[in-house]
Amino acid sequence: DQIMPLNDFRQQNVPVYEPIIDPVITTSSETIIYAEAGVGKTLFVTDLAYAVACGGHAIKWPVPKPRKVLIWDGEMAKAELVDRYNKLVERNNGFGPLNMNICSSMDYEDEVDFLKPKWQAILNRIIEKHQIEFLVLDNLSALFNLDQNKQADWTPAKIWLKKLRNKGLATIIIHHANKSKTMFGTSDLSRQPNNVIALVRPDDYTAESGLVFDVRFEKARSLYGDAVAPFRCSFNEYGR
């Protein structure tokens, strides 16, 4: 059995969590970031991923050192995706970090589904080959073929994501809000992640406001105070 006396358990040699985006994302962490369509969730997460690949700062948080990043996009047309990353590089003085890697489901003939062992194995090999430390899955609906309202359907993904965490990988999953502006799907989606972050348009939002939203932590394991205080984020054609 796996039962251990408390003092033996405390003395195990386990890896120490390292900050990736300090203090909100560490090694071996899992985060869900969700919003309604068009709020800016992909742009927000892409900005975080770019900062992790470069080091420096991600939005308002420090990034202690550059890490190898992989973003797997599940639904955008290839031309649209290329245009998005061209603009990202332009906003950052033409610098494309070598640590940042992109994968598009459009490059695969079969439907990508990370509920299936075949696709989990494909991504596991990519992670190992390229020594990925920070993984973005964009988005849950496009990359996991499940009934999101059935808890049992999410179980294979939950087990796989836990294995990635045990290898030290930090994962962000982008997800959608429902008509009530809460996270779509079963409550089981939010149980395993360290963080659940909602991006919400301000009450006084108008189309003329541009891309602006409030960042709110709905779940934050071992975080408190200023680290999880809500804040407003806005983007224009030149960035934040």
mmCIF file of C-alpha atoms in Angstrom:
data_model
loop_
_atom_site.group_PDB
_atom_site.id
_atom_site.type_symbol
_atom_site.label_atom_id
_atom_site.label_comp_id
_atom_site.label_asym_id
_atom_site.label_seq_id
_atom_site.Cartn_x
_atom_site.Cartn_y
_atom_site.Cartn_z
ATOM 1 C CA ASP A 1 0.000 0.000 0.000
ATOM 2 C CA GLN A 2 0.972 3.680 -0.289
ATOM 3 C CA ILE A 3 0.408 4.625 3.358
ATOM 4 C CA MET A 4 3.407 6.262 5.053
ATOM 5 C CA PRO A 5 4.001 7.605 8.567
ATOM 6 C CA LEU A 6 3.865 11.398 8.621
ATOM 7 C CA ASN A 7 7.557 11.944 9.361
ATOM 8 C CA ASP A 8 8.617 9.534 6.579
ATOM 9 C CA PHE A 9 6.233 11.269 4.200
ATOM 10 C CA ARG A 10 7.693 14.678 5.067
ATOM 11 C CA GLN A 11 11.250 13.514 4.384
ATOM 12 C CA GLN A 12 10.631 12.317 0.825
ATOM 13 C CA ASN A 13 12.966 13.723 -1.818
ATOM 14 C CA VAL A 14 10.488 15.516 -4.092
ATOM 15 C CA PRO A 15 11.151 18.272 -6.653
ATOM 16 C CA VAL A 16 10.697 21.825 -5.401
ATOM 17 C CA TYR A 17 8.226 23.917 -7.391
ATOM 18 C CA GLU A 18 9.947 26.649 -9.382
ATOM 19 C CA PRO A 19 8.185 29.892 -10.338
ATOM 20 C CA ILE A 20 7.510 30.257 -14.061
ATOM 21 C CA ILE A 21 5.239 33.313 -13.879
ATOM 22 C CA ASP A 22 5.892 34.398 -10.318
ATOM 23 C CA PRO A 23 3.922 33.663 -8.204
ATOM 24 C CA VAL A 24 0.855 32.544 -10.138
ATOM 25 C CA ILE A 25 2.264 29.714 -12.289
ATOM 26 C CA THR A 26 4.911 27.243 -11.189
ATOM 27 C CA THR A 27 6.380 24.045 -12.533
ATOM 28 C CA SER A 28 3.939 21.129 -12.186
ATOM 29 C CA SER A 29 0.933 23.480 -12.170
ATOM 30 C CA GLU A 30 -2.302 23.384 -14.138
ATOM 31 C CA THR A 31 -4.362 26.470 -14.976
ATOM 32 C CA ILE A 32 -7.640 27.038 -16.784
ATOM 33 C CA ILE A 33 -8.234 30.482 -18.296
ATOM 34 C CA TYR A 34 -11.715 31.053 -19.660
ATOM 35 C CA ALA A 35 -13.885 33.801 -21.121
ATOM 36 C CA GLU A 36 -16.731 34.453 -23.483
ATOM 37 C CA ALA A 37 -15.999 34.471 -27.203
ATOM 38 C CA GLY A 38 -14.181 37.584 -28.381
ATOM 39 C CA VAL A 39 -13.063 38.809 -24.959
ATOM 40 C CA GLY A 40 -9.362 38.209 -25.689
ATOM 41 C CA LYS A 41 -8.425 34.974 -23.944
ATOM 42 C CA THR A 42 -6.118 33.696 -26.711
ATOM 43 C CA LEU A 43 -4.336 37.052 -26.979
ATOM 44 C CA PHE A 44 -3.908 37.204 -23.197
ATOM 45 C CA VAL A 45 -2.487 33.678 -22.946
ATOM 46 C CA THR A 46 -0.274 34.144 -26.011
ATOM 47 C CA ASP A 47 1.193 37.224 -24.341
ATOM 48 C CA LEU A 48 1.914 35.152 -21.225
ATOM 49 C CA ALA A 49 3.522 32.399 -23.303
ATOM 50 C CA TYR A 50 5.705 34.856 -25.238
ATOM 51 C CA ALA A 51 6.945 36.324 -21.959
ATOM 52 C CA VAL A 52 7.747 32.859 -20.595
ATOM 53 C CA ALA A 53 9.761 32.102 -23.750
ATOM 54 C CA CYS A 54 11.715 35.359 -23.365
ATOM 55 C CA GLY A 55 11.928 35.945 -19.618
ATOM 56 C CA GLY A 56 11.304 39.349 -18.078
ATOM 57 C CA HIS A 57 7.660 40.152 -17.340
ATOM 58 C CA ALA A 58 4.309 38.575 -18.239
ATOM 59 C CA ILE A 59 1.571 41.216 -17.994
ATOM 60 C CA LYS A 60 2.249 42.354 -14.400
ATOM 61 C CA TRP A 61 4.161 39.324 -13.091
ATOM 62 C CA PRO A 62 7.914 38.643 -13.246
ATOM 63 C CA VAL A 63 9.253 35.703 -15.263
ATOM 64 C CA PRO A 64 12.505 34.640 -13.554
ATOM 65 C CA LYS A 65 14.019 32.908 -16.585
ATOM 66 C CA PRO A 66 13.147 31.875 -20.152
ATOM 67 C CA ARG A 67 11.491 28.487 -20.607
ATOM 68 C CA LYS A 68 10.649 26.306 -23.594
ATOM 69 C CA VAL A 69 7.036 26.900 -24.615
ATOM 70 C CA LEU A 70 4.577 25.005 -26.802
ATOM 71 C CA ILE A 71 1.202 26.386 -27.885
ATOM 72 C CA TRP A 72 -1.102 23.827 -29.529
ATOM 73 C CA ASP A 73 -3.910 25.555 -31.409
ATOM 74 C CA GLY A 74 -6.968 23.448 -32.070
ATOM 75 C CA GLU A 75 -9.270 25.492 -34.261
ATOM 76 C CA MET A 76 -7.833 28.522 -36.052
ATOM 77 C CA ALA A 77 -7.253 28.456 -39.808
ATOM 78 C CA LYS A 78 -3.556 28.293 -40.658
ATOM 79 C CA ALA A 79 -3.478 31.689 -42.380
ATOM 80 C CA GLU A 80 -5.200 33.321 -39.427
ATOM 81 C CA LEU A 81 -2.777 31.680 -37.026
ATOM 82 C CA VAL A 82 0.272 32.818 -39.001
ATOM 83 C CA ASP A 83 -1.114 36.355 -39.108
ATOM 84 C CA ARG A 84 -1.662 36.311 -35.327
ATOM 85 C CA TYR A 85 1.946 35.367 -34.647
ATOM 86 C CA ASN A 86 3.313 37.805 -37.201
ATOM 87 C CA LYS A 87 1.514 40.559 -35.299
ATOM 88 C CA LEU A 88 2.803 39.222 -31.972
ATOM 89 C CA VAL A 89 6.388 39.452 -33.218
ATOM 90 C CA GLU A 90 5.767 42.913 -34.712
ATOM 91 C CA ARG A 91 4.430 44.131 -31.346
ATOM 92 C CA ASN A 92 7.650 42.926 -29.755
ATOM 93 C CA ASN A 93 10.142 44.742 -31.999
ATOM 94 C CA GLY A 94 10.439 41.883 -34.468
ATOM 95 C CA PHE A 95 11.836 39.406 -31.940
ATOM 96 C CA GLY A 96 10.713 35.778 -32.320
ATOM 97 C CA PRO A 97 12.093 33.778 -29.364
ATOM 98 C CA LEU A 98 13.615 30.401 -30.252
ATOM 99 C CA ASN A 99 12.052 28.958 -27.091
ATOM 100 C CA MET A 100 8.516 29.450 -28.450
ATOM 101 C CA ASN A 101 6.984 26.627 -30.482
ATOM 102 C CA ILE A 102 3.601 26.447 -32.242
ATOM 103 C CA CYS A 103 1.602 23.400 -33.284
ATOM 104 C CA SER A 104 -1.614 23.575 -35.307
ATOM 105 C CA SER A 105 -4.247 20.850 -35.490
ATOM 106 C CA MET A 106 -4.688 21.918 -39.113
ATOM 107 C CA ASP A 107 -1.400 20.145 -39.901
ATOM 108 C CA TYR A 108 -2.915 16.762 -39.018
ATOM 109 C CA GLU A 109 -5.343 14.882 -41.250
ATOM 110 C CA ASP A 110 -7.084 13.118 -38.360
ATOM 111 C CA GLU A 111 -9.105 14.886 -35.699
ATOM 112 C CA VAL A 112 -6.917 15.797 -32.735
ATOM 113 C CA ASP A 113 -8.389 14.481 -29.485
ATOM 114 C CA PHE A 114 -6.334 14.450 -26.305
ATOM 115 C CA LEU A 115 -8.800 12.108 -24.648
ATOM 116 C CA LYS A 116 -7.329 9.356 -26.832
ATOM 117 C CA PRO A 117 -4.070 7.575 -25.902
ATOM 118 C CA LYS A 118 -2.817 7.994 -29.495
ATOM 119 C CA TRP A 119 -2.888 11.793 -29.290
ATOM 120 C CA GLN A 120 -1.621 11.880 -25.726
ATOM 121 C CA ALA A 121 1.371 9.811 -26.891
ATOM 122 C CA ILE A 122 2.010 12.161 -29.840
ATOM 123 C CA LEU A 123 2.081 15.205 -27.588
ATOM 124 C CA ASN A 124 4.119 13.376 -24.937
ATOM 125 C CA ARG A 125 6.791 12.681 -27.580
ATOM 126 C CA ILE A 126 6.809 16.312 -28.719
ATOM 127 C CA ILE A 127 7.157 17.520 -25.133
ATOM 128 C CA GLU A 128 10.067 15.164 -24.505
ATOM 129 C CA LYS A 129 11.824 15.810 -27.823
ATOM 130 C CA HIS A 130 11.697 19.601 -27.485
ATOM 131 C CA GLN A 131 12.046 19.668 -23.670
ATOM 132 C CA ILE A 132 8.845 21.701 -23.284
ATOM 133 C CA GLU A 133 8.304 23.239 -19.852
ATOM 134 C CA PHE A 134 5.210 25.387 -20.469
ATOM 135 C CA LEU A 135 2.275 24.032 -22.487
ATOM 136 C CA VAL A 136 -0.779 25.947 -23.757
ATOM 137 C CA LEU A 137 -3.776 24.010 -25.099
ATOM 138 C CA ASP A 138 -6.090 26.287 -27.098
ATOM 139 C CA ASN A 139 -8.798 25.280 -26.478
ATOM 140 C CA LEU A 140 -10.561 22.609 -24.444
ATOM 141 C CA SER A 141 -13.568 22.295 -26.758
ATOM 142 C CA ALA A 142 -11.399 21.911 -29.870
ATOM 143 C CA LEU A 143 -8.806 19.531 -28.422
ATOM 144 C CA PHE A 144 -10.863 17.237 -26.179
ATOM 145 C CA ASN A 145 -13.810 15.458 -27.805
ATOM 146 C CA LEU A 146 -16.119 15.032 -24.822
ATOM 147 C CA ASP A 147 -19.482 15.924 -23.379
ATOM 148 C CA GLN A 148 -18.271 18.698 -21.071
ATOM 149 C CA ASN A 149 -21.301 18.304 -18.817
ATOM 150 C CA LYS A 150 -20.452 14.681 -17.970
ATOM 151 C CA GLN A 151 -17.875 14.307 -15.223
ATOM 152 C CA ALA A 152 -16.801 10.820 -16.332
ATOM 153 C CA ASP A 153 -15.951 12.056 -19.831
ATOM 154 C CA TRP A 154 -13.245 14.338 -18.418
ATOM 155 C CA THR A 155 -11.553 11.577 -16.369
ATOM 156 C CA PRO A 156 -9.078 10.345 -19.076
ATOM 157 C CA ALA A 157 -7.901 13.925 -19.659
ATOM 158 C CA LYS A 158 -7.589 14.553 -15.935
ATOM 159 C CA ILE A 159 -5.395 11.476 -15.484
ATOM 160 C CA TRP A 160 -3.169 12.440 -18.434
ATOM 161 C CA LEU A 161 -2.797 16.052 -17.268
ATOM 162 C CA LYS A 162 -1.806 14.797 -13.824
ATOM 163 C CA LYS A 163 0.961 12.720 -15.414
ATOM 164 C CA LEU A 164 2.247 15.817 -17.228
ATOM 165 C CA ARG A 165 2.320 17.679 -13.921
ATOM 166 C CA ASN A 166 4.294 14.849 -12.321
ATOM 167 C CA LYS A 167 6.948 15.427 -14.999
ATOM 168 C CA GLY A 168 7.222 19.082 -13.984
ATOM 169 C CA LEU A 169 5.247 20.549 -16.891
ATOM 170 C CA ALA A 170 3.127 23.668 -16.379
ATOM 171 C CA THR A 171 -0.083 23.632 -18.414
ATOM 172 C CA ILE A 172 -2.617 26.302 -19.358
ATOM 173 C CA ILE A 173 -5.920 25.209 -20.896
ATOM 174 C CA ILE A 174 -8.011 27.879 -22.616
ATOM 175 C CA HIS A 175 -11.752 27.377 -22.236
ATOM 176 C CA HIS A 176 -15.084 29.078 -22.918
ATOM 177 C CA ALA A 177 -17.714 30.684 -20.713
ATOM 178 C CA ASN A 178 -21.366 29.695 -20.945
ATOM 179 C CA LYS A 179 -24.365 32.000 -21.384
ATOM 180 C CA SER A 180 -24.289 32.744 -17.645
ATOM 181 C CA LYS A 181 -20.655 33.907 -18.036
ATOM 182 C CA THR A 182 -19.398 31.066 -15.826
ATOM 183 C CA MET A 183 -17.099 28.282 -16.989
ATOM 184 C CA PHE A 184 -18.774 25.910 -19.427
ATOM 185 C CA GLY A 185 -19.091 22.242 -18.447
ATOM 186 C CA THR A 186 -18.974 20.039 -15.383
ATOM 187 C CA SER A 187 -17.610 21.387 -12.092
ATOM 188 C CA ASP A 188 -15.051 18.567 -12.230
ATOM 189 C CA LEU A 189 -13.070 20.675 -14.713
ATOM 190 C CA SER A 190 -12.100 23.081 -11.940
ATOM 191 C CA ARG A 191 -11.192 20.569 -9.218
ATOM 192 C CA GLN A 192 -7.694 19.528 -10.290
ATOM 193 C CA PRO A 193 -6.191 22.823 -11.583
ATOM 194 C CA ASN A 194 -4.173 25.059 -9.289
ATOM 195 C CA ASN A 195 -5.761 28.150 -10.823
ATOM 196 C CA VAL A 196 -8.996 29.024 -12.564
ATOM 197 C CA ILE A 197 -8.878 32.511 -14.076
ATOM 198 C CA ALA A 198 -11.825 34.302 -15.662
ATOM 199 C CA LEU A 199 -11.457 37.142 -18.159
ATOM 200 C CA VAL A 200 -14.553 39.331 -17.925
ATOM 201 C CA ARG A 201 -15.609 42.422 -19.854
ATOM 202 C CA PRO A 202 -16.238 45.441 -17.593
ATOM 203 C CA ASP A 203 -19.877 46.308 -16.880
ATOM 204 C CA ASP A 204 -19.472 49.588 -18.766
ATOM 205 C CA TYR A 205 -17.838 47.946 -21.795
ATOM 206 C CA THR A 206 -18.689 49.211 -25.277
ATOM 207 C CA ALA A 207 -17.304 48.243 -28.671
ATOM 208 C CA GLU A 208 -15.427 51.543 -28.729
ATOM 209 C CA SER A 209 -13.493 50.438 -25.631
ATOM 210 C CA GLY A 210 -11.398 48.084 -27.734
ATOM 211 C CA LEU A 211 -9.982 44.894 -26.242
ATOM 212 C CA VAL A 212 -10.298 45.353 -22.487
ATOM 213 C CA PHE A 213 -11.203 42.897 -19.738
ATOM 214 C CA ASP A 214 -10.866 42.256 -16.029
ATOM 215 C CA VAL A 215 -8.676 39.376 -14.845
ATOM 216 C CA ARG A 216 -10.268 37.543 -11.913
ATOM 217 C CA PHE A 217 -8.969 34.535 -10.004
ATOM 218 C CA GLU A 218 -11.822 32.156 -9.189
ATOM 219 C CA LYS A 219 -9.459 29.564 -7.774
ATOM 220 C CA ALA A 220 -5.872 30.027 -6.664
ATOM 221 C CA ARG A 221 -4.180 27.287 -4.680
ATOM 222 C CA SER A 222 -1.633 28.604 -2.161
ATOM 223 C CA LEU A 223 -1.986 32.186 -3.439
ATOM 224 C CA TYR A 224 -3.468 35.150 -1.611
ATOM 225 C CA GLY A 225 -3.381 38.939 -1.290
ATOM 226 C CA ASP A 226 -2.015 41.046 -4.129
ATOM 227 C CA ALA A 227 -1.079 37.953 -6.149
ATOM 228 C CA VAL A 228 -4.752 37.178 -6.804
ATOM 229 C CA ALA A 229 -6.228 40.680 -6.700
ATOM 230 C CA PRO A 230 -8.374 41.415 -9.798
ATOM 231 C CA PHE A 231 -6.954 43.855 -12.329
ATOM 232 C CA ARG A 232 -7.852 45.353 -15.690
ATOM 233 C CA CYS A 233 -5.956 44.504 -18.861
ATOM 234 C CA SER A 234 -6.277 46.257 -22.215
ATOM 235 C CA PHE A 235 -4.695 45.732 -25.623
ATOM 236 C CA ASN A 236 -4.347 47.833 -28.742
ATOM 237 C CA GLU A 237 -2.558 47.283 -32.053
ATOM 238 C CA TYR A 238 0.748 47.971 -30.339
ATOM 239 C CA GLY A 239 0.199 45.554 -27.461
ATOM 240 C CA ARG A 240 -0.815 46.191 -23.870
#
